[in-house]
Amino acid sequence: MDTLVTAFENTVRTASDWVTLAFDAPSARAVVFGVHIGGHLFVEGLLFVVIIFLLSQKSYKPPKRPLSKKEIDELCDEWVPEPLIPPITEEMKYEPPVLQSAAGPHTIINGKEVINFASANYLGFIGHEKILESCTKAVEKYGVGSCGPRGFYGTIDVHLDCEARIAKFLGTSDSILYAYGLSTMFSIIPAFSKKGDIIVADEGVHWGIQNGLQLSRSTIVYYKHNDMESLQSILEKVTRKNERAKKLRRYIVAEAVYQNSGQIAPLDEIVRLKEKYRFRLILDESNSFGVLGSSGRGLTEHCRIPIEKVDIVTAAMGNALAAEGGFCTGSARVIDHQRLSSSGYVFSASLPPYLASAALTAVDVLEENLDLITKLKKNVATLHKGLSDVHGLEIVSDPQSPIVFLRLRNSTGSIKGDLLVLEDIADHVLKEDSIFCVTSKRSTIDKCNLAAGIRLFVSAAHTESDLVKAYESFKRATPLVLEGQ
Amino acid sequence: MIKIPYLAALTTLFSYGLLFVFGQLRDFFRKIFDCWSHSKLQGYAPICLGLEDFYIRRLYLRIQDCFNRPISSPPDAWFDVVERVSNDNNKTLKRTTKVSRCLNLGSYNYLGFAAADEYCTPRVIESLKRFSPSTCSTRVDGGTTTLHTELEESVANFVGKPAAVVFGMGYVTNSAILPVLIGKGGLIISDSLNHNSIVNGARGSGATVRVFQHNTPYHLEKVLREQIAEGQPRTQRPWKKIIVVVEGIYSMEGELCKLPEIVAICKKSKAYVYLDEAHSVGAVGKTGRGVCELLGVDTADVDIMMGTFTKSFGSCGGYIAGSKELIKYLKYTCPAHVYATSISPPAAQQIISSIKVILGEDGSSRGAQKLARIRENCNFFRSELQKMGFEVLGDNDSPVMPIMLYNPSKIPAFSRECLKRNVAVVTVAFPATPLLLARARICISAAHTKEDLIKALEVISRVGDLVGIKYFPAEPKKQQLEESRVKFE
């Protein structure tokens, strides 16, 4: 024990002797700039070197081991995909009624003649002789299809004539034809708005516009349906946030007559706001072209605003013009840009020539017979008055819109529940009084949350008795169906 | 795969470089001139930003007269091309009243139904008088007529699937179906050269998109295995479902899809197969039923078959064929069915009648004759072009033949010289094809006679010599070979 302690004492003494020697070494007693450098500096220097060494070491990362072939095989075998479609429910088995004749104001379903309120045949051009004649001539001359996109010999002279005619009718410099009404909006919006641009849209726009907004990858802000104060506050917020954005393009997207609610957009308010905050306006006039305005030129004529104030006007021709396809009109710069950048125009076959000639003749007939528009307005007013006091249903569409939109006064609480009740009412009026009308069905990928309703498309070809029958039928049917719920 | 000759690549790059430099110079001067004049729209961002339409303004406008040529007759084998003049160096083109009768090598008229047909046209006119050009209504509202139900049965029968649904436009079919079938958490694996409508549909669906090398089954397998093993990005959850999208005939390459291998790989990995037969339905296969018939693939193995009626049936529209449940689900929820106007009744009648002709149900053998003729025509034409030394892409039996041009200045040269000799061809450049790989695309039709094809070959050969696109050595003619062989003996 003692020897261990003395050995230990000796080693400590020698160590301390060495340290004192180091501390008393001449270098340790150096004086630099009048400061004494003590021996402790060596210890600090050593510590400093150790710290630097530790910091420079890379942190420990567990090595990456890629999955082996056997592991990948196992994972692939284990993986179970979802079925391609969800199981079929009762409501999916719904079959729409099959028409056995043209979709005019009177049509035949299941051998019975019914009054047709389900076709957007606003001016009654279905079955019109002049249009049928020009279509027949076009089919005999050009065949049915155009066999190519516009860039590759799919441009037929009727297309160019139709575009010129529409531009002349509306008073713009040029217009462009699309092969399908739905593709018009979702091709135009991505051509003019890219990632980073700002679009302010109404929350009740239809799926074509929603898809276009999604494909454009721009920043989308929705304002409350047809609410100008909401629009103003959003425009204010957006411009305040992005004041330095000179290169940002900004658009407002609205429909003239909303398909989902039948309301009419207050264009003069929107144009005033757009000029104040420097936004461009894209207006979808599918349900107002040929309907609103004293000569059918649409919402701009109805609100007495020159059409140059609206930057881009689009419309589907499947409504008032009783053709198919769509068009877009605006300044020459806007239209020229679309001829190369709009995907639904460049990468798709062009409109069949007989449909272009149908649209052309329809515009000619419209210009010659302006009394069709007054008749349509009268019909809308009659139907509106007749349906305004139906027990259980209320009209939410504008009194001048050609779509009369009926909603349940007391909603069941969900869109699906409302739809079931409304479909019962529609079935009832079809069976009892042969009035064919439809509910507003929604796709599962549609983001619009407006309530469902029954849509009645009024046509200039409906007679007074048709309309009287319709509203009398609703007055009788609705209380019966609602009581039975 | 396209192997571009070294010299051609260099000259092409040089040409594009030169055009780019000149374009930038002109833009620079334009900016200076514009500073002096004001624009009406102060405070608004320009509707097209400067760089976006640089290509259009400085490159495309120079050769604008090669595209968008209007015609004034049906797009049959011979048609009238309207001549256009320009007073401001090709910036705007005006129609004249002069037309020139040209041989049509550009329209998609594979079976010759483009013009008025003796069986189809009377029936189309009858249905036009009965149902009007449009129903003005969506399919779920009042737009379904007896013609539409007949059409869907007929299409399902023709393609070989239990049920089908028809839409009014082929482009919208792809864009509106993919978002319904797959959403966030799903994976779409698509061929790198798929059509723009498929790309749009995939983007609009919200699913993750991965691309595999064009027509390469082993790369598809590699991508599939990797993706299933990794799972969704960031969360690493397993994918909800995987859809592989391929086309029957690729319109810019003329190649047939390697369908049997791809279907086998997808079956093993439990992925769903979506086949887009826009160009192949009606044009290939013994009875015209498309690429499944040609390559011997059972239609039950392909989950979703899509096609269009514009090319072989001379009409418009698109269809989806699949199991009865799939079609029922699509009819309930697809936006193109719920919101879009139904297909025009006369167009529907044209499709029904042309399917009857193809299947021989109209009592004649015109359908079989047409199919045999298009096969003969395209094989003859392709082999002759290859013998002349042109670089022709595509497989045998495919009616689409691209001829490589490469150089941007050869595009307008080829197009204009052919038009001068009354042959109308289609030339394709960026952005429909990669920048260096510009081509002229020929579409053969059953309406072309042997004389038409021989005339076309003469003209193309002469123009090819003028323009310099015979990149491969021409095969010596058979007669000379015979003579030299005789001399040896």
Short mmCIF file of C-alpha atoms in Angstrom, two decimals, chain B residues 71 94 121 161 219 242 296 330 411 414 439 444:
data_model
loop_
_atom_site.label_atom_id
_atom_site.label_comp_id
_atom_site.label_asym_id
_atom_site.label_seq_id
_atom_site.Cartn_x
_atom_site.Cartn_y
_atom_site.Cartn_z
CA ILE B 71 -58.98 24.05 -98.62
CA LYS B 94 -54.96 36.84 -97.46
CA THR B 121 -74.01 10.17 -96.86
CA LYS B 161 -65.42 -4.67 -75.18
CA HIS B 219 -37.54 0.74 -68.91
CA ILE B 242 -51.13 3.00 -61.08
CA GLY B 296 -52.72 -10.48 -80.96
CA LEU B 330 -68.01 7.21 -66.19
CA ILE B 411 -39.02 22.65 -93.94
CA PHE B 414 -39.81 20.93 -99.09
CA ARG B 439 -39.94 16.12 -90.33
CA ILE B 444 -51.63 7.30 -96.72
#
